Short mmCIF file of N, CA and C in Angstrom, two decimals:
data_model
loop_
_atom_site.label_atom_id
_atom_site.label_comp_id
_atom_site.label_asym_id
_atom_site.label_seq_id
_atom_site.Cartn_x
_atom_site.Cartn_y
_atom_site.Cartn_z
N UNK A 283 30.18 -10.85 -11.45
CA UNK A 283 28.83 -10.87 -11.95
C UNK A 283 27.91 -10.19 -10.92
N UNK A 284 27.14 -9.32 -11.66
CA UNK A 284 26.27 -8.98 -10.14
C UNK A 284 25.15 -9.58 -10.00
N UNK A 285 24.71 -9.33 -8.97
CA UNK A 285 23.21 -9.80 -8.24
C UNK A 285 21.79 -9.67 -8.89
N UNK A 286 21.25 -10.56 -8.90
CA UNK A 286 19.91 -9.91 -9.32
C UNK A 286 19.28 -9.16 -8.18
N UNK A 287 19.23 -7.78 -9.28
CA UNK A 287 18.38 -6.91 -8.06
C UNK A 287 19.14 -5.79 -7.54
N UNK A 288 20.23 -5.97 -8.03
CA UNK A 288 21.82 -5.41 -7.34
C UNK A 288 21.52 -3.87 -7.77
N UNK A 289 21.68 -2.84 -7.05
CA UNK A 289 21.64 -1.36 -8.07
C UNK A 289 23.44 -0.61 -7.49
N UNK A 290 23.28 0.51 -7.16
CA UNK A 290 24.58 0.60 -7.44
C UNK A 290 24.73 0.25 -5.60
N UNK A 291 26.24 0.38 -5.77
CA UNK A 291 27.17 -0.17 -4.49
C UNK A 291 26.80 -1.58 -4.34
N UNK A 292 26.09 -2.47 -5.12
CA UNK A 292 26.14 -3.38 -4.84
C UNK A 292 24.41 -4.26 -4.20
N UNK A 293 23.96 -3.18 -3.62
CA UNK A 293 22.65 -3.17 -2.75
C UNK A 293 21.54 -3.83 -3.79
N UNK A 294 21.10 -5.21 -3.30
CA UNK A 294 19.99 -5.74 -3.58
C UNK A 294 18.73 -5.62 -3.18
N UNK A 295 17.70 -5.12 -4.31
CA UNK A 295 16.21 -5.15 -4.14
C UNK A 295 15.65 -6.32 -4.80
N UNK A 296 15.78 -7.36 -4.56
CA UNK A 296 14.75 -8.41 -4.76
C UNK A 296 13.37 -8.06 -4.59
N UNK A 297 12.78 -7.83 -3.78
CA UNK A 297 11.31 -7.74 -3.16
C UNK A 297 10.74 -6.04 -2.95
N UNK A 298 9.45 -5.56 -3.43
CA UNK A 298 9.29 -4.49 -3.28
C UNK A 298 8.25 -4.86 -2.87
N UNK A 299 7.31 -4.19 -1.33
CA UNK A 299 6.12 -4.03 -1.17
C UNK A 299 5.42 -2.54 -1.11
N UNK A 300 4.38 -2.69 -1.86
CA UNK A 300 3.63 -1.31 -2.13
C UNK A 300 2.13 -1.22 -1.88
N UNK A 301 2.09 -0.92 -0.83
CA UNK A 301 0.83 -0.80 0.09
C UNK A 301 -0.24 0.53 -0.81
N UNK A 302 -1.54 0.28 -0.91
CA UNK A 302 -2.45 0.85 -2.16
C UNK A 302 -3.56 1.05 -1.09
N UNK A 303 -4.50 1.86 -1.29
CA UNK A 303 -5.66 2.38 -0.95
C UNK A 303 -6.72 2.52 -1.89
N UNK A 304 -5.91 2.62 -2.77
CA UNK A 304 -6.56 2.40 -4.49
C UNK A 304 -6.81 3.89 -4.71
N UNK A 305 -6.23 4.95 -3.72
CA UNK A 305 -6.44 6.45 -4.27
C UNK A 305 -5.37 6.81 -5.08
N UNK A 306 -5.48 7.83 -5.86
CA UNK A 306 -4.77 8.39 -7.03
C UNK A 306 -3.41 8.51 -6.26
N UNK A 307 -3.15 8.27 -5.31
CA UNK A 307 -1.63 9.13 -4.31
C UNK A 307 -0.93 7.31 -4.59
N UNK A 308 -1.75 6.41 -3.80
CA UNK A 308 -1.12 5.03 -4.29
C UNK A 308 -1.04 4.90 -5.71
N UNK A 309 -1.57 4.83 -6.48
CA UNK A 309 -1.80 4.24 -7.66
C UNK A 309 -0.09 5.08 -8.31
N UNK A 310 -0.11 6.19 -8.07
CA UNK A 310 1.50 6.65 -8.35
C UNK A 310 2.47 5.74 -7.77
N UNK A 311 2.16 5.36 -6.63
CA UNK A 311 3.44 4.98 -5.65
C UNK A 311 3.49 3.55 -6.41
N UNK A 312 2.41 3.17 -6.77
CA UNK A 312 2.39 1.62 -7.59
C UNK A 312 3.42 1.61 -8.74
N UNK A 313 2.77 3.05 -9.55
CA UNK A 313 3.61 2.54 -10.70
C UNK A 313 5.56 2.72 -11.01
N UNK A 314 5.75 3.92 -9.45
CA UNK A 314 6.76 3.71 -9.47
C UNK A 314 7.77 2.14 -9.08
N UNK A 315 6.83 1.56 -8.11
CA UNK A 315 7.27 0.47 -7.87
C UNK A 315 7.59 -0.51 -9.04
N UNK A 316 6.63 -0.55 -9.80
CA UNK A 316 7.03 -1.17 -10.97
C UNK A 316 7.98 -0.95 -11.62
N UNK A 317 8.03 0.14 -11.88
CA UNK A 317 9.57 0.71 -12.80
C UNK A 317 10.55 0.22 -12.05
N UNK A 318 10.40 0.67 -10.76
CA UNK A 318 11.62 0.36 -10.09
C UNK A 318 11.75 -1.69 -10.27
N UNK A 319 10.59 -2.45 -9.84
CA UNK A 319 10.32 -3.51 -10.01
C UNK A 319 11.31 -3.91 -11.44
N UNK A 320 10.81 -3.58 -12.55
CA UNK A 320 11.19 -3.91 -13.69
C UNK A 320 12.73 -3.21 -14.03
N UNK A 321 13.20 -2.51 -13.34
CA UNK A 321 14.63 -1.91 -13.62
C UNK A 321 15.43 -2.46 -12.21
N UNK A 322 15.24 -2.87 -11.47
CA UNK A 322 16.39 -4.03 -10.99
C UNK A 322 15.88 -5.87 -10.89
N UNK A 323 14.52 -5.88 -11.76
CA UNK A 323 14.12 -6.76 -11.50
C UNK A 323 13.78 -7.86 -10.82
N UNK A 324 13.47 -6.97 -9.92
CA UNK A 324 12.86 -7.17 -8.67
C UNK A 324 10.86 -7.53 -8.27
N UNK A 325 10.72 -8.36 -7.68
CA UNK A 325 9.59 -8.86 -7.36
C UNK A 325 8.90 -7.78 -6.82
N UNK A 326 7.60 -7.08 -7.51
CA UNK A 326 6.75 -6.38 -6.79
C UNK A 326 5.26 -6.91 -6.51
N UNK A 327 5.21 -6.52 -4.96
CA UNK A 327 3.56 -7.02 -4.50
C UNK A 327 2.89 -5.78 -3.78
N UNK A 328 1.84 -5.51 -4.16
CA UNK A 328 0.97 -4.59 -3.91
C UNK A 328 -0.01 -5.38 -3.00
N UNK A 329 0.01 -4.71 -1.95
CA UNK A 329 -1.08 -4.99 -0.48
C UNK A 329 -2.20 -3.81 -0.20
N UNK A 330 -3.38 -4.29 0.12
CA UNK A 330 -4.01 -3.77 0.53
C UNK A 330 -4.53 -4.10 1.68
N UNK A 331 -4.78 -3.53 2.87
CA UNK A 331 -5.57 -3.72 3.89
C UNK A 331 -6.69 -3.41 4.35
N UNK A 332 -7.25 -4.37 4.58
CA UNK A 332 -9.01 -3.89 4.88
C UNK A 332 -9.00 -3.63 6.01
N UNK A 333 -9.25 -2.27 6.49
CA UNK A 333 -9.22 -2.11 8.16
C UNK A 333 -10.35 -2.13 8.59
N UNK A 334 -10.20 -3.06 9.31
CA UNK A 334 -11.65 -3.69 9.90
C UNK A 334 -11.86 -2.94 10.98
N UNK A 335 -11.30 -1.40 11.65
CA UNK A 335 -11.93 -0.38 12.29
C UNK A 335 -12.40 0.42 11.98
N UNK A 336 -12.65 0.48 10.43
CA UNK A 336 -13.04 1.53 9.44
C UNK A 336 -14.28 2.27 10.24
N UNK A 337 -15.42 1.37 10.14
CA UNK A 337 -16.64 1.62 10.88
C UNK A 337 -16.66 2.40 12.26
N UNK A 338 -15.79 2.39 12.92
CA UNK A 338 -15.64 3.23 13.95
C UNK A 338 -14.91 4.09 13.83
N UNK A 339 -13.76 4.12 13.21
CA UNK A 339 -13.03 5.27 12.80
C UNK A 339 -13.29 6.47 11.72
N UNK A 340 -14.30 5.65 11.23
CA UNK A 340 -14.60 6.62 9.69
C UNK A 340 -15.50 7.63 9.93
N UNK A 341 -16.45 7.80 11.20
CA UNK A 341 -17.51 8.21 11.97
C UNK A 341 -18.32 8.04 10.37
N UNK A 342 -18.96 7.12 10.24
CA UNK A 342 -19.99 6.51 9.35
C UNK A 342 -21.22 7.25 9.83
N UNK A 343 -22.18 6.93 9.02
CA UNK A 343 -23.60 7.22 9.64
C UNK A 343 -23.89 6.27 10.48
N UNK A 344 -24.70 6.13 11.42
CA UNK A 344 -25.41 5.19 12.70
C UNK A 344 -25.51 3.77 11.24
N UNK A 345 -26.91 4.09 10.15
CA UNK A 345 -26.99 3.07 9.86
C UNK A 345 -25.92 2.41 8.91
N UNK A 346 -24.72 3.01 8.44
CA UNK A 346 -23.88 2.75 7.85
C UNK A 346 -22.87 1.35 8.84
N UNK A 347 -22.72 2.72 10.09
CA UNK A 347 -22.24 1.86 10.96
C UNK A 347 -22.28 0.37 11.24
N UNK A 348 -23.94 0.20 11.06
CA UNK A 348 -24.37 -1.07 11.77
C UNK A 348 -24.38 -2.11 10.54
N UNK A 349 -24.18 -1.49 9.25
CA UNK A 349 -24.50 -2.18 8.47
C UNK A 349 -22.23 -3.16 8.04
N UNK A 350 -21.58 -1.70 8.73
CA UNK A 350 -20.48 -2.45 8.84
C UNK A 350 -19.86 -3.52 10.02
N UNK A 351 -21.10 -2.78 11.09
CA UNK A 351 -20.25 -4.27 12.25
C UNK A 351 -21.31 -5.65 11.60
N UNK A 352 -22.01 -5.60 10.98
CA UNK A 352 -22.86 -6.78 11.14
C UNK A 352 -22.09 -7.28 9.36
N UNK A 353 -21.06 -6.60 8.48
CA UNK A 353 -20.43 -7.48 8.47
C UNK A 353 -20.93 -7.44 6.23
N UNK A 354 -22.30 -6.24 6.14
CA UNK A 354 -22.74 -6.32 4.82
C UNK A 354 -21.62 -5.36 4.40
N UNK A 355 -21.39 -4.21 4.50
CA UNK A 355 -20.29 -3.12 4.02
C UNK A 355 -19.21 -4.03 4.19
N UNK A 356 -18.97 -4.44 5.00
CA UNK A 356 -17.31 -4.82 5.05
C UNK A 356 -17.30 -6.17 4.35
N UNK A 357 -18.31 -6.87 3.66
CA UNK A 357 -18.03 -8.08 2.31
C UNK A 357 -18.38 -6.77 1.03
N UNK A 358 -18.61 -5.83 1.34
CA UNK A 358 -18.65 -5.01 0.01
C UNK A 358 -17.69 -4.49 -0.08
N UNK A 359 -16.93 -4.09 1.34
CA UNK A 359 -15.23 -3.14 0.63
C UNK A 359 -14.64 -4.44 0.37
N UNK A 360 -14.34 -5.63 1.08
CA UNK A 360 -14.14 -6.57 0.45
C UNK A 360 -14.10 -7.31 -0.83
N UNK A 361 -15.54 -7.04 -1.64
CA UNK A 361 -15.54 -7.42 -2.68
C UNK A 361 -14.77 -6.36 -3.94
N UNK A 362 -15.09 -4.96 -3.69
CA UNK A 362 -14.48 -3.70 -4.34
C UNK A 362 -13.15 -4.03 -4.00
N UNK A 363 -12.52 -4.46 -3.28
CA UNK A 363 -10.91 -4.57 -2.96
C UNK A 363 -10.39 -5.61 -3.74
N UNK A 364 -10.92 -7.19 -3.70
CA UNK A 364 -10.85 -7.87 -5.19
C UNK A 364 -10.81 -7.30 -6.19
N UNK A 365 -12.24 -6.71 -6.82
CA UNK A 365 -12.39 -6.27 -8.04
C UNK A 365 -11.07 -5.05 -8.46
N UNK A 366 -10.83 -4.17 -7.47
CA UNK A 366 -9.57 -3.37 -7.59
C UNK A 366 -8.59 -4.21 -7.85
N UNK A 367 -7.93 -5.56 -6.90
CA UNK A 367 -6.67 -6.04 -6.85
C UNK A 367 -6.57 -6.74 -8.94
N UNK A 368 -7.68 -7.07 -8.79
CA UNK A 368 -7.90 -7.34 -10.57
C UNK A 368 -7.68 -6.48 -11.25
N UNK A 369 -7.85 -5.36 -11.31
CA UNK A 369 -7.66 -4.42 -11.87
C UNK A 369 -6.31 -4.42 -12.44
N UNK A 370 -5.36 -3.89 -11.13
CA UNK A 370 -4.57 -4.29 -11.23
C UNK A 370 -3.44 -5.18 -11.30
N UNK A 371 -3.97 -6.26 -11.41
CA UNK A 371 -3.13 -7.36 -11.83
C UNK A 371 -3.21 -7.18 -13.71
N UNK A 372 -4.16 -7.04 -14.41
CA UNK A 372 -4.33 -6.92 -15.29
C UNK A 372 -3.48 -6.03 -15.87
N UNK A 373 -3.33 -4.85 -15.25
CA UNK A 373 -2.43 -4.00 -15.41
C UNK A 373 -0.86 -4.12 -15.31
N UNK A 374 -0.87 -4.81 -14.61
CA UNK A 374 0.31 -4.91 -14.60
C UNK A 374 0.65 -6.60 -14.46
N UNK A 375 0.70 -7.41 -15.55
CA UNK A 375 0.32 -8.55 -15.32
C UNK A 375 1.87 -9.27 -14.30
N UNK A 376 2.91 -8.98 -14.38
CA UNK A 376 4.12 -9.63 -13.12
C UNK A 376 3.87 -9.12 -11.81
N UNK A 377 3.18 -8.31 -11.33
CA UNK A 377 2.80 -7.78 -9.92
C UNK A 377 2.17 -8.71 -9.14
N UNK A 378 2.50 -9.16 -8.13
CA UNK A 378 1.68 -10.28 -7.25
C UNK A 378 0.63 -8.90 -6.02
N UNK A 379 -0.66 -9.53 -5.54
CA UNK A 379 -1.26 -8.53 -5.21
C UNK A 379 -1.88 -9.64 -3.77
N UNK A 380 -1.99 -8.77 -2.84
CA UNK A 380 -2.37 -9.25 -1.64
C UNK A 380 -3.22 -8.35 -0.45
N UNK A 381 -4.59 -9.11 -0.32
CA UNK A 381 -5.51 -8.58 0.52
C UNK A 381 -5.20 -8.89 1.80
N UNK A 382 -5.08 -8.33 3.07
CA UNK A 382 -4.97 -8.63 4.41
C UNK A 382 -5.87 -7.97 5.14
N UNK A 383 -6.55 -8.04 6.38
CA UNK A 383 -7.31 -7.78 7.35
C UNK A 383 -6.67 -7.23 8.29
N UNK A 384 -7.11 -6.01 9.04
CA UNK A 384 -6.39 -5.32 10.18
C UNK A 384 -6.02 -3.69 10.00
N UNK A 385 -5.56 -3.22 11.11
CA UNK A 385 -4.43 -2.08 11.02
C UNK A 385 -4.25 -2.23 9.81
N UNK A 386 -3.97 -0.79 9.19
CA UNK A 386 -2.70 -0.32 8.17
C UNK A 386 -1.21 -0.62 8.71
N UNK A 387 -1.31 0.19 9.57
CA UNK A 387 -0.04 0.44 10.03
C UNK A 387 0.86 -0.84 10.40
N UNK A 388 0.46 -1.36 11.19
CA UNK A 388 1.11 -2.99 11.96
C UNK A 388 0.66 -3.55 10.59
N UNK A 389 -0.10 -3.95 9.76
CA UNK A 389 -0.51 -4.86 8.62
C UNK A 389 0.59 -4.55 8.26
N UNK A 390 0.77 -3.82 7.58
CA UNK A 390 1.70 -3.20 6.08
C UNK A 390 3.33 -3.14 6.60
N UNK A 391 3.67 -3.19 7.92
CA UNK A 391 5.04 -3.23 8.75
C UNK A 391 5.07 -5.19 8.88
N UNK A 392 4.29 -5.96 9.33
CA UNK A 392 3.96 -7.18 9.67
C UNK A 392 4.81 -7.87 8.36
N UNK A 393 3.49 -7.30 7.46
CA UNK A 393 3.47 -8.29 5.72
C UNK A 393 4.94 -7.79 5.12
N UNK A 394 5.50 -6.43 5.40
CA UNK A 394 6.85 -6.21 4.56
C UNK A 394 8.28 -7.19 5.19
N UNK A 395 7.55 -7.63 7.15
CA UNK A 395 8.87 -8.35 7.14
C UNK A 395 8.67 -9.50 6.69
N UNK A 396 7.26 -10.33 6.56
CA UNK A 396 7.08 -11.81 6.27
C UNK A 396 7.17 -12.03 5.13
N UNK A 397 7.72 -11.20 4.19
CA UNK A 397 7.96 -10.81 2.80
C UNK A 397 9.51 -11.00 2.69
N UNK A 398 10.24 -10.12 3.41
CA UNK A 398 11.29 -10.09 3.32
C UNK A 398 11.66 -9.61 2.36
N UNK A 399 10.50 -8.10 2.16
CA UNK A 399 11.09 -6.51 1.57
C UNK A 399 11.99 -6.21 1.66
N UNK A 400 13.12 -5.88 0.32
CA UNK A 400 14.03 -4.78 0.38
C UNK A 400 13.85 -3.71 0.53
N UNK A 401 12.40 -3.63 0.18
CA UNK A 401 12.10 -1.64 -0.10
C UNK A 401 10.44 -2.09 -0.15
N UNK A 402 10.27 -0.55 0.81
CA UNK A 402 8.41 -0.53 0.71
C UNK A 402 8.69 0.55 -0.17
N UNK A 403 7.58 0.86 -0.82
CA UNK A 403 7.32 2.17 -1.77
C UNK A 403 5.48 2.65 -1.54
N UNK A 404 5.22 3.66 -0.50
CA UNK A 404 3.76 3.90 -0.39
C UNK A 404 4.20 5.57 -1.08
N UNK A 405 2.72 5.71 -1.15
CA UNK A 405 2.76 7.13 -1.52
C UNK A 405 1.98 7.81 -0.27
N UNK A 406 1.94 9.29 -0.32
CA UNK A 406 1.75 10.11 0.36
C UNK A 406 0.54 10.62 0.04
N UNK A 407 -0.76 11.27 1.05
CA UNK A 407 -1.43 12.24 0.65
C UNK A 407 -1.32 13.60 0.86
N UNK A 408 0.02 13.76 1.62
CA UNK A 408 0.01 15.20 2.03
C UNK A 408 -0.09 16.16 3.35
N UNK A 409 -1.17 15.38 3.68
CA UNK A 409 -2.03 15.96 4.92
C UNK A 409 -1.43 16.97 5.65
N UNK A 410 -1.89 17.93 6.08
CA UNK A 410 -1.36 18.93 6.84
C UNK A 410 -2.29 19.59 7.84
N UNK A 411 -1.75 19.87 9.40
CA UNK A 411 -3.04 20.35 9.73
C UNK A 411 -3.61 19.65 10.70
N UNK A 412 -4.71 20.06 10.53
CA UNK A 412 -5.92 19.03 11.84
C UNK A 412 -6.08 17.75 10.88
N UNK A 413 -5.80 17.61 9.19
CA UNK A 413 -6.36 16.71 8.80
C UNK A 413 -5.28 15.71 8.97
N UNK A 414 -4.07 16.11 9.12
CA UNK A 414 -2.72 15.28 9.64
C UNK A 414 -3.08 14.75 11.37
N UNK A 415 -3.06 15.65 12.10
CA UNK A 415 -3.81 14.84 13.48
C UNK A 415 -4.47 14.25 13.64
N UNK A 416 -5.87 14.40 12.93
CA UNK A 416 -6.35 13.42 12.83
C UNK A 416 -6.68 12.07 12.30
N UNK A 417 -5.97 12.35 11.49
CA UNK A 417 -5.78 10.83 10.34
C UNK A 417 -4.57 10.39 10.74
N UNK A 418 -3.66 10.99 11.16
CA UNK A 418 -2.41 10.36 11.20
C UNK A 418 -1.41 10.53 10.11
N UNK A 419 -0.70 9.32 9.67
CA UNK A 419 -0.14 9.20 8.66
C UNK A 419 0.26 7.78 8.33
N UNK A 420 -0.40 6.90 7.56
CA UNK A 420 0.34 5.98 7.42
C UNK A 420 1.71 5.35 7.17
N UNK A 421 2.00 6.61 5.32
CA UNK A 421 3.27 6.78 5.77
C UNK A 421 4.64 6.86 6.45
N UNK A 422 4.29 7.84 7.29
CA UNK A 422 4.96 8.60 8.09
C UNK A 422 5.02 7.26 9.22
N UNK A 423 4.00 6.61 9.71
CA UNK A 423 4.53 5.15 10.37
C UNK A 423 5.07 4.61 9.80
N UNK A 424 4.99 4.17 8.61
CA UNK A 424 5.97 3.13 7.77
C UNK A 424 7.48 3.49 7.73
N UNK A 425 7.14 4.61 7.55
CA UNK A 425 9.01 4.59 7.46
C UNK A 425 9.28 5.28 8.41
N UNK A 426 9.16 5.51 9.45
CA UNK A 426 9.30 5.75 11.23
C UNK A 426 9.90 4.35 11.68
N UNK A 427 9.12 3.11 11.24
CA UNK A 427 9.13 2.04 12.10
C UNK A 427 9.67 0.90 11.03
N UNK A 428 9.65 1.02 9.58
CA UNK A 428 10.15 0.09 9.18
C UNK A 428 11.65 -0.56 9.19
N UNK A 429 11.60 -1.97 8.99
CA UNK A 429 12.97 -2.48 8.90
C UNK A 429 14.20 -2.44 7.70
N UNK A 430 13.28 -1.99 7.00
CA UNK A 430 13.93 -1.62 5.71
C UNK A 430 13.68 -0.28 4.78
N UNK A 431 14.61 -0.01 3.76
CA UNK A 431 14.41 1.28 3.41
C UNK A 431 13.07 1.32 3.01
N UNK A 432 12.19 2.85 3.11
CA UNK A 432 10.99 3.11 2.46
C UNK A 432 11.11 4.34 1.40
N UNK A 433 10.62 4.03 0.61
CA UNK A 433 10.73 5.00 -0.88
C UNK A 433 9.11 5.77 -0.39
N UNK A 434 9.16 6.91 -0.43
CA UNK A 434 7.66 7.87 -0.29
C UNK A 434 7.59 8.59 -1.47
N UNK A 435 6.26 8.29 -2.31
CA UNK A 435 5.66 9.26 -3.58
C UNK A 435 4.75 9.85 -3.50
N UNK A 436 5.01 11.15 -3.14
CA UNK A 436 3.90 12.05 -3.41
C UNK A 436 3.82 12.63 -4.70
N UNK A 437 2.00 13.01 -4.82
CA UNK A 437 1.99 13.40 -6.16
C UNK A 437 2.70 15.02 -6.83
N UNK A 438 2.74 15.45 -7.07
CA UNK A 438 3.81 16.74 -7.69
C UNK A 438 2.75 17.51 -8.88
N UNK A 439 2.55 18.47 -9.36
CA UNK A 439 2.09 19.06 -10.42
C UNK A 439 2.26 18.35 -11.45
N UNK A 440 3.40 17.85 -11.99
CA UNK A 440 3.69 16.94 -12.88
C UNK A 440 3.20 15.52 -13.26
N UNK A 441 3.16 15.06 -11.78
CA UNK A 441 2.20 13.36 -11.62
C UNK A 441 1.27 13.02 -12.41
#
């Protein structure tokens, strides 16, 4: 009898985590998760992280800035990050959905082991360039550093 979750050789995906930004590049990587979710029937949870360095990293305006350390912007991406995680729950009503505080990077590596992910699934934006140096890649950390396999979706002409 096989496993729930089992795909071939045997290999179980129980647990999928799929880290969202809520841009069109996640929202793909979501719905592959689901498929995949619903074709080994496997548990999918979609995370988002509020990076609470945004404000300094985002080079905001001065008064933007101040309006995020003192705490009004950041209960508004807050509240937009609810209203998104609703979204999609609605959408996909078996998806469990989870807000966390911090880093992307360490968040989304942290929450996939306290999960005890078989498989992350993020998507890609691409980046190339100075806009890759300077942004980084979240990605590209995740499955650099993760403990388990990572599935990457970028979008394609087709998407």
């Amino acid at each position: 009898m096989r496993k729930k979750g089992a795909g071939a050789g045997g290999i179980a995906v129980r647990r999928i985590l799929v880290p969202t930004d809520f841009s069109r590049d996640a929202d793909l990587a979501v719905r592959w998760a689901v498929r995949l979710g619903t074709a080994l029937k496997a548990e999918v949870t979609v995370l988002f992280v509020l990076d609470l360095s945004l404000g300094a990293v985002a080079g905001l305006p001065p008064e933007m800035a101040s309006m995020y350390a003192t705490g009004d912007l950041l209960a508004q991406v807050r509240r937009e990050a609810v209203d998104e995680m609703a979204v999609l729950g609605r959408r996909y009503p078996r998806v469990k959905t989870l807000i966390r505080e911090g880093s992307p990077r360490p968040t989304i590596l942290r929450t996939a082991n306290r999960l005890r992910a078989d498989l992350i699934v993020i998507g890609t934006h691409g980046r190339t360039g100075l806009a890759h140096v300077v942004f980084g890649s979240v990605a590209e950390h995740v499955v650099r550093y993760a403990r388990m396999p990572v599935l990457t979706v970028r979008k394609t002409r087709r998407s």
